[in-house]
Amino acid sequence: MTDPNATPASTESAPLKQDFIRQIVRDDLASGKHTAIKTRFPPEPNGYLHIGHAKAICLDFGIAAEFGGVCNLRLDDTNPAKEDPEYVRAIQDDVNWLGFEWNDLRHASDYFEVLYLAAEKLIRQGDAFVCDLSPEEVQAYRGSFTEPGRNSPNRDRSVEENLDLFRRMRAGEFSDGAKTLRAKIDMSSPNMNLRDPALYRIKHVEHQNTGNEWPIYPMYDFAHSLSDSVEGITHSLCTLEFEDHRPLYDWCVAKVDLPNSPELTQPLVDTGLPREAAVPRQIEFSRLNFNYLVMSKRKLLALVNDKLVDGWDDPRMPTLQGIRRRGYTPGALRLMVDRVGISKQNSLLDISILEGALREDLDTNAQRRLAVLDPVKVILTNVDPSHEETLTFANHPKDESAGSRNVPFARELWIERDDFAEVPPKGFKRLTVGGEVRLRGAGIIRCDEVVCDINGDISELLCTLDLESRPGMEGSHRKVKGTIHWVSAHHAVPAVVHLYDRLFTVANPDTDEDGKTYRDYLNPNSRRTVTAYVEPAAANAAPETQFQFERTGYFVTDRYDHSPEHPVFNRAVELRDSWQGA
């Protein structure tokens, strides 16, 4: 089993990772531009993290660790209307689960006073002004990709008037949307982000950290760039959609100039934080997108709110909380991130890459257990009804250090229903009337008779055990065509097993073609629940223990619902990709 709290393996013996970001870092260290590396992972706490964030987490924390630096976890909490402490707790849990520890836990809201002072500095420099235009008017003035924008009629207000209005905004004098503080850059810039973007907006909304102290909140681009600067971040790693925002990021950092403006960071120093402001460099990389998924927070929230799934941690969801409950491991996600690599080109990756990484990780680390998901009873008629014995099974066929376990064996067994066929198809190598099959680790049986219920369904198979084929006997080497798994009917424990599959039926549910949306492609068979029988050693496992159920797939004991008295298992992934060619 993979330890969910394990830290990433040492990179000392691992091959040197090569990508354009790591090369930039190496060059910066070699040139003396930086003597130490500092990164940050800066999620907005307005939803749960998803698989795409795993790449950012591994990159932000991984690069810091590889180059002897540190990485902060910072919650960019500048939009309290959409944020919730529930998301904050989940984000911290996800980062720890992936095996990383942050240097400092920070919040953009920690810097609200610094950001406010920075905004006043921009006003005094003539680099920002208070604008009265409504959102609709701002849009109309903004222009288009082919036509320049127009200056706001408020753009030439005096410094004194702008400071007065901004301070009145801060005092809560104006209603939501009545005014904004905008940067004074260039309304004719081909980069729309530089057309006098908003830096502050009025929102009379309580904040989870600062309460009702602030009726104004900084816009994301302003807060994000200066938060990086104030923390002394050297390399600000972002996904490609922020590439067009980089000039604004650099503008904010340069115009405010926190490293040479100690008066702006004094409020932090007064609270005991160090003065560590620096000039960060933003570097963009491609997002992680897989087919058969949607990763838009808005759409994921809609799936939850409309009860199309059972919540953010539904094992069918691509959230880190969801795939963790599904049975994914930190090791599998780190392996996937390494295989995908770092590039500047967005692409839609095949989900088989993700599922393959999980299979590889669990094949190495998951112990084996016996479980029957669709049971039919086998009665060994030549075995005494009172006979019971204990067989010894290796926990892992490729890892002797995993040890062994005891598996009970008796006269009555459960086997998989599809391991028997009265009229076997061509090439069938399992049990049939008059045919023989090997019971895994127990001996060879022959089916002599089929017993059906009043509906004509098979209820029992009467079989004979070859007593000379028991483990350790000469007859155990006798060749038969097939081997099947089983559990002792008397000793096996009933278990709820959720058989999860992909949430969508098509590779790209986000196309919105033919008037359809992602909702139209929800897979009605994405979850099927059965009552199975598992050997006692599976039922007794702790929550979040991964197993390979032999010949069936990889499963995990449910993080919340499982107990030895009431076992609950989730299928993480099948042994092989059943969607190939679909």
XYZ file of C-alpha atoms in Angstrom:
582
model
C 0.000 0.000 0.000
C 1.186 3.506 -0.779
C 1.503 5.655 2.325
C -0.776 8.680 1.725
C 1.496 10.784 3.915
C 4.738 9.783 2.229
C 7.058 12.517 1.065
C 8.437 12.417 -2.463
C 11.424 10.162 -2.925
C 14.876 11.684 -2.845
C 16.005 13.009 -6.186
C 19.698 12.331 -5.492
C 19.697 9.065 -7.475
C 16.928 10.065 -9.896
C 17.701 11.287 -13.411
C 18.067 15.050 -13.709
C 14.771 16.490 -14.873
C 15.054 18.589 -18.003
C 12.507 21.195 -19.078
C 12.561 24.878 -19.947
C 11.520 26.025 -16.467
C 14.208 24.059 -14.686
C 16.743 25.366 -17.190
C 15.729 28.950 -16.385
C 16.188 28.225 -12.682
C 19.580 26.620 -13.279
C 20.699 29.598 -15.340
C 19.498 32.074 -12.710
C 21.431 30.277 -9.997
C 24.544 29.894 -12.146
C 24.547 33.589 -13.082
C 24.134 34.698 -9.485
C 20.794 36.377 -10.212
C 19.422 34.354 -7.305
C 21.248 32.620 -4.503
C 18.117 30.813 -3.302
C 14.887 29.729 -5.011
C 11.449 30.518 -3.671
C 8.180 29.489 -5.298
C 4.568 29.449 -4.243
C 1.396 27.481 -4.975
C -1.371 30.127 -5.042
C -4.865 28.611 -5.435
C -8.009 30.666 -5.105
C -10.181 29.137 -2.343
C -13.336 29.232 -4.490
C -13.611 25.506 -5.166
C -11.860 22.181 -4.759
C -8.547 21.461 -6.458
C -8.660 19.065 -9.409
C -6.233 16.837 -11.297
C -4.916 19.811 -13.244
C -3.737 21.395 -10.012
C -1.654 18.298 -9.246
C 0.738 19.344 -12.011
C 1.070 22.853 -10.576
C 1.577 21.521 -7.037
C 4.250 19.039 -8.144
C 5.992 21.738 -10.183
C 5.873 24.520 -7.581
C 6.937 22.354 -4.660
C 9.111 20.028 -6.713
C 11.306 22.738 -8.234
C 11.773 24.391 -4.858
C 12.889 21.073 -3.357
C 15.138 20.131 -6.294
C 17.085 23.378 -6.053
C 17.262 23.580 -2.273
C 14.615 26.297 -2.008
C 11.236 26.658 -0.350
C 7.631 26.920 -1.501
C 4.801 28.817 0.169
C 1.154 27.826 0.074
C -0.770 31.037 -0.492
C -4.532 31.332 -0.673
C -5.340 34.113 -3.143
C -8.495 35.075 -1.284
C -9.473 38.341 -2.977
C -13.073 37.431 -3.886
C -14.872 36.596 -0.624
C -18.267 36.255 -2.304
C -17.125 32.945 -3.847
C -14.739 31.693 -1.177
C -15.308 29.341 1.714
C -13.215 27.949 4.610
C -14.301 24.482 3.442
C -12.248 24.966 0.290
C -9.268 26.197 2.323
C -9.274 23.040 4.450
C -9.535 20.817 1.381
C -6.664 22.616 -0.390
C -4.344 22.133 2.582
C -5.377 18.492 2.840
C -4.674 17.943 -0.873
C -1.179 19.445 -0.742
C -0.261 17.333 2.283
C -1.747 14.210 0.703
C 0.416 14.673 -2.387
C 3.420 14.540 -0.069
C 4.438 18.187 0.157
C 4.946 20.613 3.033
C 4.800 24.359 2.577
C 7.363 26.755 3.959
C 4.756 29.311 5.075
C 0.985 29.348 4.855
C 0.038 32.768 3.544
C -3.086 34.550 2.287
C -3.461 37.454 -0.090
C -5.660 38.918 2.657
C -2.551 39.026 4.904
C -1.334 41.770 2.581
C -4.495 43.888 2.219
C -2.918 46.818 4.050
C 0.225 46.593 1.896
C -1.868 46.415 -1.275
C -3.894 49.440 -0.202
C -0.735 51.470 0.465
C 0.634 50.308 -2.907
C -2.530 51.553 -4.605
C -2.171 54.960 -2.947
C 1.427 55.067 -4.171
C 0.254 54.437 -7.749
C -2.244 57.273 -7.403
C 0.435 59.666 -6.139
C 2.676 58.677 -9.067
C -0.106 59.377 -11.541
C -0.341 55.664 -12.406
C -3.878 55.040 -11.134
C -7.209 56.883 -11.018
C -10.696 56.441 -9.623
C -13.230 55.759 -12.367
C -17.000 56.302 -12.190
C -17.877 54.253 -15.282
C -20.259 51.350 -14.779
C -19.102 47.844 -15.778
C -21.136 48.146 -18.983
C -19.577 51.504 -19.792
C -16.077 50.214 -19.080
C -16.715 47.414 -21.567
C -17.934 49.861 -24.185
C -14.894 52.100 -23.696
C -12.497 49.180 -23.824
C -12.528 48.748 -27.587
C -11.869 45.429 -29.326
C -9.001 43.373 -30.659
C -9.116 45.433 -33.855
C -10.029 48.866 -32.447
C -8.337 50.805 -29.620
C -10.195 51.735 -26.496
C -11.136 55.203 -25.307
C -9.926 56.956 -22.195
C -12.333 57.171 -19.297
C -13.684 60.704 -18.762
C -12.275 60.381 -15.225
C -8.740 59.505 -16.333
C -7.350 63.033 -15.838
C -8.596 63.566 -12.307
C -6.012 65.176 -10.066
C -3.927 63.165 -7.651
C -5.673 64.906 -4.752
C -9.156 64.060 -6.043
C -8.193 60.436 -6.725
C -6.706 60.023 -3.257
C -9.803 61.549 -1.695
C -12.166 59.291 -3.657
C -10.091 56.175 -3.047
C -9.989 56.840 0.687
C -13.747 57.328 0.671
C -14.069 54.013 -1.169
C -11.989 52.508 1.634
C -14.266 54.125 4.227
C -17.294 52.386 2.699
C -18.956 55.562 1.460
C -19.938 54.229 -1.980
C -22.146 51.356 -3.080
C -20.977 48.232 -4.894
C -19.934 48.968 -8.464
C -20.176 52.750 -8.049
C -16.450 53.279 -8.575
C -13.276 51.372 -9.335
C -9.601 52.161 -9.031
C -7.985 51.637 -12.425
C -4.385 51.549 -13.571
C -3.420 54.276 -16.005
C -1.540 52.384 -18.725
C -2.566 52.469 -22.399
C -6.083 52.292 -23.832
C -4.640 51.671 -27.314
C -2.472 48.702 -26.288
C -2.957 45.591 -28.423
C -2.905 43.679 -25.130
C -6.397 44.137 -23.720
C -5.083 43.518 -20.195
C -3.172 46.816 -20.350
C -6.177 48.958 -21.247
C -6.425 50.664 -17.865
C -7.398 47.520 -15.942
C -9.236 47.686 -12.626
C -7.061 47.390 -9.535
C -9.757 47.693 -6.840
C -13.522 47.261 -6.791
C -16.123 48.023 -4.133
C -17.681 44.948 -2.521
C -19.526 45.175 0.761
C -18.985 41.480 1.480
C -17.688 39.905 4.667
C -14.332 38.200 4.252
C -13.589 34.898 5.988
C -10.298 36.237 7.372
C -10.754 40.006 7.688
C -14.471 40.165 8.463
C -16.051 43.482 7.497
C -12.845 45.487 7.751
C -12.600 46.031 3.993
C -15.429 47.277 1.737
C -12.984 47.277 -1.184
C -11.013 44.345 -2.538
C -8.014 44.198 -4.891
C -8.420 42.613 -8.295
C -6.666 39.313 -8.883
C -3.860 40.535 -11.168
C -2.905 43.349 -8.791
C -3.039 41.207 -5.657
C -1.328 38.219 -7.216
C 1.681 40.069 -8.601
C 2.308 42.083 -5.435
C 1.744 39.067 -3.180
C 4.477 37.271 -5.111
C 6.712 40.308 -4.734
C 6.103 40.815 -1.023
C 6.860 37.143 -0.277
C 10.185 37.255 -2.094
C 9.098 34.776 -4.752
C 11.824 34.301 -7.358
C 9.921 32.260 -9.957
C 6.159 32.682 -10.279
C 4.956 29.621 -12.195
C 1.565 30.011 -13.907
C -0.475 28.232 -16.555
C -0.546 29.548 -20.108
C -3.734 31.589 -19.795
C -1.715 34.053 -17.708
C 0.808 34.690 -20.484
C -1.134 37.716 -21.762
C -1.341 38.977 -18.181
C 2.433 38.950 -17.718
C 2.940 42.563 -18.932
C 0.411 43.725 -16.333
C 2.091 41.539 -13.711
C 5.450 43.125 -14.511
C 3.914 46.619 -14.617
C 2.446 46.241 -11.114
C 5.705 44.872 -9.698
C 7.829 47.608 -11.306
C 5.566 50.572 -10.578
C 5.010 49.678 -6.923
C 8.655 48.607 -6.445
C 8.193 46.873 -3.097
C 11.891 45.948 -2.645
C 12.777 49.658 -2.549
C 9.652 50.823 -0.705
C 10.037 49.592 2.874
C 7.267 51.905 4.061
C 4.766 49.807 2.109
C 5.718 46.539 3.802
C 6.016 48.057 7.272
C 2.540 46.793 8.286
C 3.814 43.238 7.786
C 7.019 43.893 9.688
C 4.901 45.275 12.537
C 3.097 41.902 12.726
C 6.388 40.002 12.954
C 6.784 38.940 9.332
C 10.186 39.390 7.667
C 10.838 42.041 5.042
C 11.667 39.865 2.019
C 10.232 41.686 -1.005
C 11.776 40.837 -4.382
C 11.163 41.095 -8.125
C 9.602 37.789 -9.226
C 9.706 36.405 -12.747
C 6.474 34.961 -14.124
C 6.913 31.831 -16.263
C 4.003 30.075 -17.964
C 3.504 26.382 -18.707
C 0.724 24.316 -20.273
C -2.315 23.261 -18.302
C -3.023 19.605 -17.582
C -6.181 18.566 -19.449
C -7.477 15.022 -19.901
C -10.232 13.728 -22.132
C -13.390 12.220 -20.628
C -13.318 14.980 -17.977
C -14.451 18.538 -17.417
C -12.189 20.639 -15.202
C -13.943 23.987 -15.189
C -14.632 24.969 -11.576
C -17.932 26.459 -12.714
C -19.040 23.188 -14.297
C -17.802 21.086 -11.414
C -19.729 23.329 -9.024
C -22.837 22.880 -11.190
C -22.465 19.084 -11.056
C -22.368 19.313 -7.258
C -25.149 21.883 -6.831
C -27.470 20.089 -9.244
C -26.812 16.773 -7.463
C -25.561 15.089 -10.617
C -22.793 13.729 -8.383
C -22.692 13.139 -4.638
C -20.402 16.052 -3.821
C -16.947 17.447 -4.439
C -15.371 14.206 -3.197
C -17.552 11.896 -5.296
C -15.054 9.314 -6.633
C -16.186 10.073 -10.188
C -15.158 13.718 -9.874
C -11.730 14.884 -11.142
C -11.141 16.768 -7.886
C -8.150 15.637 -5.843
C -10.551 14.810 -3.018
C -12.605 12.721 -5.454
C -9.792 10.762 -7.057
C -8.237 10.190 -3.656
C -11.478 8.569 -2.533
C -11.559 6.660 -5.822
C -8.245 5.042 -4.882
C -5.651 7.148 -6.690
C -2.344 7.528 -4.897
C 0.113 10.405 -4.550
C 2.738 8.218 -6.212
C 0.524 7.666 -9.255
C -0.119 11.382 -9.687
C 3.558 12.269 -9.349
C 4.414 9.566 -11.894
C 1.783 10.942 -14.273
C 3.127 14.490 -13.928
C 6.661 13.296 -14.680
C 5.474 11.450 -17.780
C 3.432 14.342 -19.130
C 6.338 16.740 -18.663
C 6.420 20.540 -18.860
C 5.740 22.345 -22.125
C 4.418 25.572 -23.627
C 1.749 23.805 -25.702
C -1.747 23.138 -24.359
C -3.162 19.791 -25.424
C -5.899 17.349 -24.490
C -4.218 14.266 -23.084
C -5.621 10.763 -23.146
C -6.882 9.711 -19.732
C -5.201 6.338 -20.269
C -1.962 8.144 -19.249
C -3.472 8.867 -15.836
C -5.011 5.413 -15.462
C -1.799 3.744 -16.635
C 0.229 5.575 -13.998
C -2.186 4.340 -11.331
C -1.986 0.748 -12.563
C 1.800 0.891 -12.524
C 1.934 2.375 -9.035
C -0.582 -0.082 -7.584
C 0.891 -3.095 -9.374
C 4.074 -2.345 -7.447
C 2.610 -1.261 -4.123
C -0.866 -2.753 -3.637
C -1.168 -6.070 -1.810
C -3.329 -8.783 -3.348
C -6.613 -10.047 -1.951
C -9.410 -12.407 -3.023
C -12.884 -11.020 -3.667
C -15.892 -12.248 -5.623
C -18.106 -9.512 -7.033
C -20.880 -11.566 -8.709
C -21.026 -14.751 -6.664
C -22.298 -18.198 -7.459
C -21.876 -20.983 -4.911
C -19.606 -23.993 -5.395
C -20.090 -27.048 -3.146
C -17.218 -29.522 -2.996
C -19.237 -32.694 -2.555
C -16.254 -34.910 -1.655
C -15.141 -32.613 1.163
C -16.521 -33.133 4.656
C -19.133 -30.473 5.567
C -17.234 -29.642 8.746
C -13.846 -29.330 7.052
C -12.011 -26.041 7.470
C -8.359 -25.242 6.851
C -6.054 -22.270 6.503
C -4.013 -21.693 3.380
C -1.029 -19.369 3.128
C -1.004 -16.756 0.363
C 1.714 -14.249 -0.480
C 0.572 -10.657 -0.061
C 2.434 -9.654 -3.208
C 3.796 -12.045 -5.863
C 6.738 -9.734 -6.710
C 7.643 -8.547 -3.211
C 8.660 -11.098 -0.595
C 9.044 -8.350 1.986
C 5.254 -7.859 1.891
C 4.908 -11.146 3.759
C 1.997 -13.541 3.667
C -1.490 -13.963 5.076
C -3.868 -16.736 6.075
C -6.848 -17.455 3.830
C -9.623 -19.781 5.096
C -10.765 -22.666 2.865
C -13.839 -24.867 3.363
C -16.385 -27.063 1.559
C -18.577 -24.215 0.281
C -17.069 -21.446 -1.816
C -18.061 -18.430 -3.843
C -16.705 -18.009 -7.364
C -17.448 -15.379 -10.040
C -20.577 -16.155 -12.023
C -18.829 -15.475 -15.326
C -16.122 -18.009 -14.425
C -18.677 -20.737 -15.251
C -20.501 -21.479 -18.498
C -22.868 -24.381 -19.161
C -22.325 -23.873 -22.876
C -18.823 -22.460 -23.073
C -17.918 -20.150 -25.957
C -14.923 -20.996 -28.112
C -11.683 -20.509 -26.217
C -13.358 -20.534 -22.786
C -10.746 -21.690 -20.227
C -12.714 -21.573 -17.031
C -15.213 -23.905 -15.384
C -17.857 -25.856 -17.296
C -19.869 -29.036 -16.734
C -17.460 -31.951 -16.862
C -14.507 -29.603 -17.112
C -11.722 -28.849 -14.709
C -10.223 -25.614 -13.429
C -7.649 -24.744 -10.793
C -8.814 -22.928 -7.703
C -6.103 -20.377 -6.999
C -3.791 -21.922 -4.354
C -6.278 -24.617 -3.329
C -6.393 -27.424 -5.892
C -8.198 -28.591 -9.036
C -11.967 -29.025 -9.187
C -14.354 -30.626 -11.696
C -17.966 -29.492 -12.114
C -20.315 -32.472 -11.969
C -23.780 -30.900 -11.747
C -25.580 -27.568 -12.019
C -28.410 -26.719 -9.606
C -30.914 -24.056 -10.712
C -33.611 -22.177 -8.810
C -37.283 -21.982 -9.778
C -36.486 -19.201 -12.236
C -33.927 -21.317 -14.025
C -30.985 -19.313 -12.720
C -27.899 -21.149 -11.523
C -27.814 -21.271 -7.723
C -25.150 -23.900 -7.023
C -22.419 -25.834 -8.751
C -21.737 -29.287 -7.366
C -18.072 -30.025 -7.847
C -15.395 -32.537 -6.906
C -12.020 -31.485 -5.506
C -9.064 -33.528 -6.742
C -7.586 -34.358 -3.356
C -4.251 -35.251 -4.965
C -3.912 -31.725 -6.380
C -3.775 -29.895 -3.071
C -0.910 -27.431 -2.444
C 2.414 -29.206 -2.009
C 1.194 -32.530 -3.446
C 2.521 -34.099 -6.630
C -0.855 -33.742 -8.344
C -0.795 -29.955 -7.863
C 1.508 -29.776 -10.887
C -1.087 -31.354 -13.162
C -1.882 -28.962 -15.967
C -5.363 -27.567 -16.501
C -6.346 -24.757 -18.828
C -7.582 -22.134 -16.375
C -7.174 -20.754 -12.849
C -9.953 -18.882 -11.049
C -10.220 -17.116 -7.710
C -12.628 -17.857 -4.883
C -13.515 -17.109 -1.257
C -14.803 -19.395 1.464
C -18.573 -18.911 1.720
C -18.577 -19.411 5.478
C -15.657 -17.087 6.200
C -15.991 -14.405 3.541
C -17.323 -11.012 4.583
C -20.138 -9.309 2.633
C -18.972 -5.953 1.327
C -20.458 -3.027 -0.555
C -18.415 -2.499 -3.704
C -18.812 0.569 -5.898
C -17.761 -0.122 -9.469
C -16.798 3.284 -10.809
C -16.266 4.139 -14.442
C -15.675 7.328 -16.408
C -18.147 10.111 -15.693
C -18.683 10.955 -19.379
C -19.335 8.744 -22.383
C -17.383 10.800 -24.932
C -13.753 11.878 -25.034
C -14.522 15.586 -25.248
C -17.718 16.359 -23.320
C -16.911 20.092 -23.450
C -17.417 20.559 -27.188
C -20.961 22.029 -26.982
C -21.621 20.671 -30.488
C -25.105 20.127 -31.925
C -26.620 22.150 -29.110
C -25.468 19.629 -26.506
C -23.520 20.346 -23.325
C -21.385 18.218 -21.043
C -24.543 17.267 -19.138
C -25.814 15.375 -22.169
C -22.781 13.096 -22.070
C -22.980 11.987 -18.443
C -22.392 8.239 -18.251
C -25.446 6.545 -16.674
C -23.207 3.581 -15.818
C -20.469 5.627 -14.143
C -21.291 3.889 -10.863
C -22.702 0.447 -10.215
C -22.975 -0.915 -6.676
C -22.884 -4.626 -5.851
C -22.728 -6.773 -2.741
C -19.557 -8.807 -2.988
C -17.738 -11.284 -0.776
C -14.171 -10.558 0.311
C -11.646 -12.562 2.302
C -11.343 -11.456 5.963
C -7.901 -9.882 5.415
C -9.477 -7.414 2.983
C -12.407 -6.528 5.207
C -10.161 -5.879 8.210
C -8.049 -3.249 6.450
C -7.994 0.381 7.530
C -9.711 3.057 5.409
C -7.741 4.190 2.335
C -5.953 0.875 1.862
C -5.369 -0.086 -1.758
C -5.603 -3.695 -2.957
C -5.547 -5.598 -6.169
C -8.547 -7.896 -6.121
C -7.034 -10.738 -8.096
C -8.231 -10.995 -11.699
C -10.667 -8.114 -11.097
C -9.027 -4.731 -10.620
C -7.574 -2.279 -8.130
C -9.773 -1.249 -5.212
C -9.551 0.927 -2.108
C -11.331 0.821 1.222
C -13.516 3.924 1.299
C -11.992 6.879 3.112
C -15.164 7.625 5.083
C -17.652 4.752 4.872
C -15.468 1.682 5.324
C -15.144 -0.254 8.575
C -14.205 -3.899 9.227
C -17.791 -4.477 10.377
C -19.264 -2.873 7.246
C -16.650 -2.986 4.484
C -16.983 -0.563 1.580
C -14.655 -0.698 -1.425
C -14.312 1.592 -4.431
C -12.893 0.387 -7.719
C -10.035 2.681 -8.642
C -9.267 1.204 -12.052
C -9.662 -2.076 -13.897
C -6.661 -4.306 -14.513
C -6.738 -3.381 -18.184
C -8.171 -0.494 -20.161
C -11.688 -1.580 -21.134
C -12.201 1.634 -23.166
C -9.583 0.854 -25.814
C -11.168 1.295 -29.202
C -14.315 2.818 -27.687
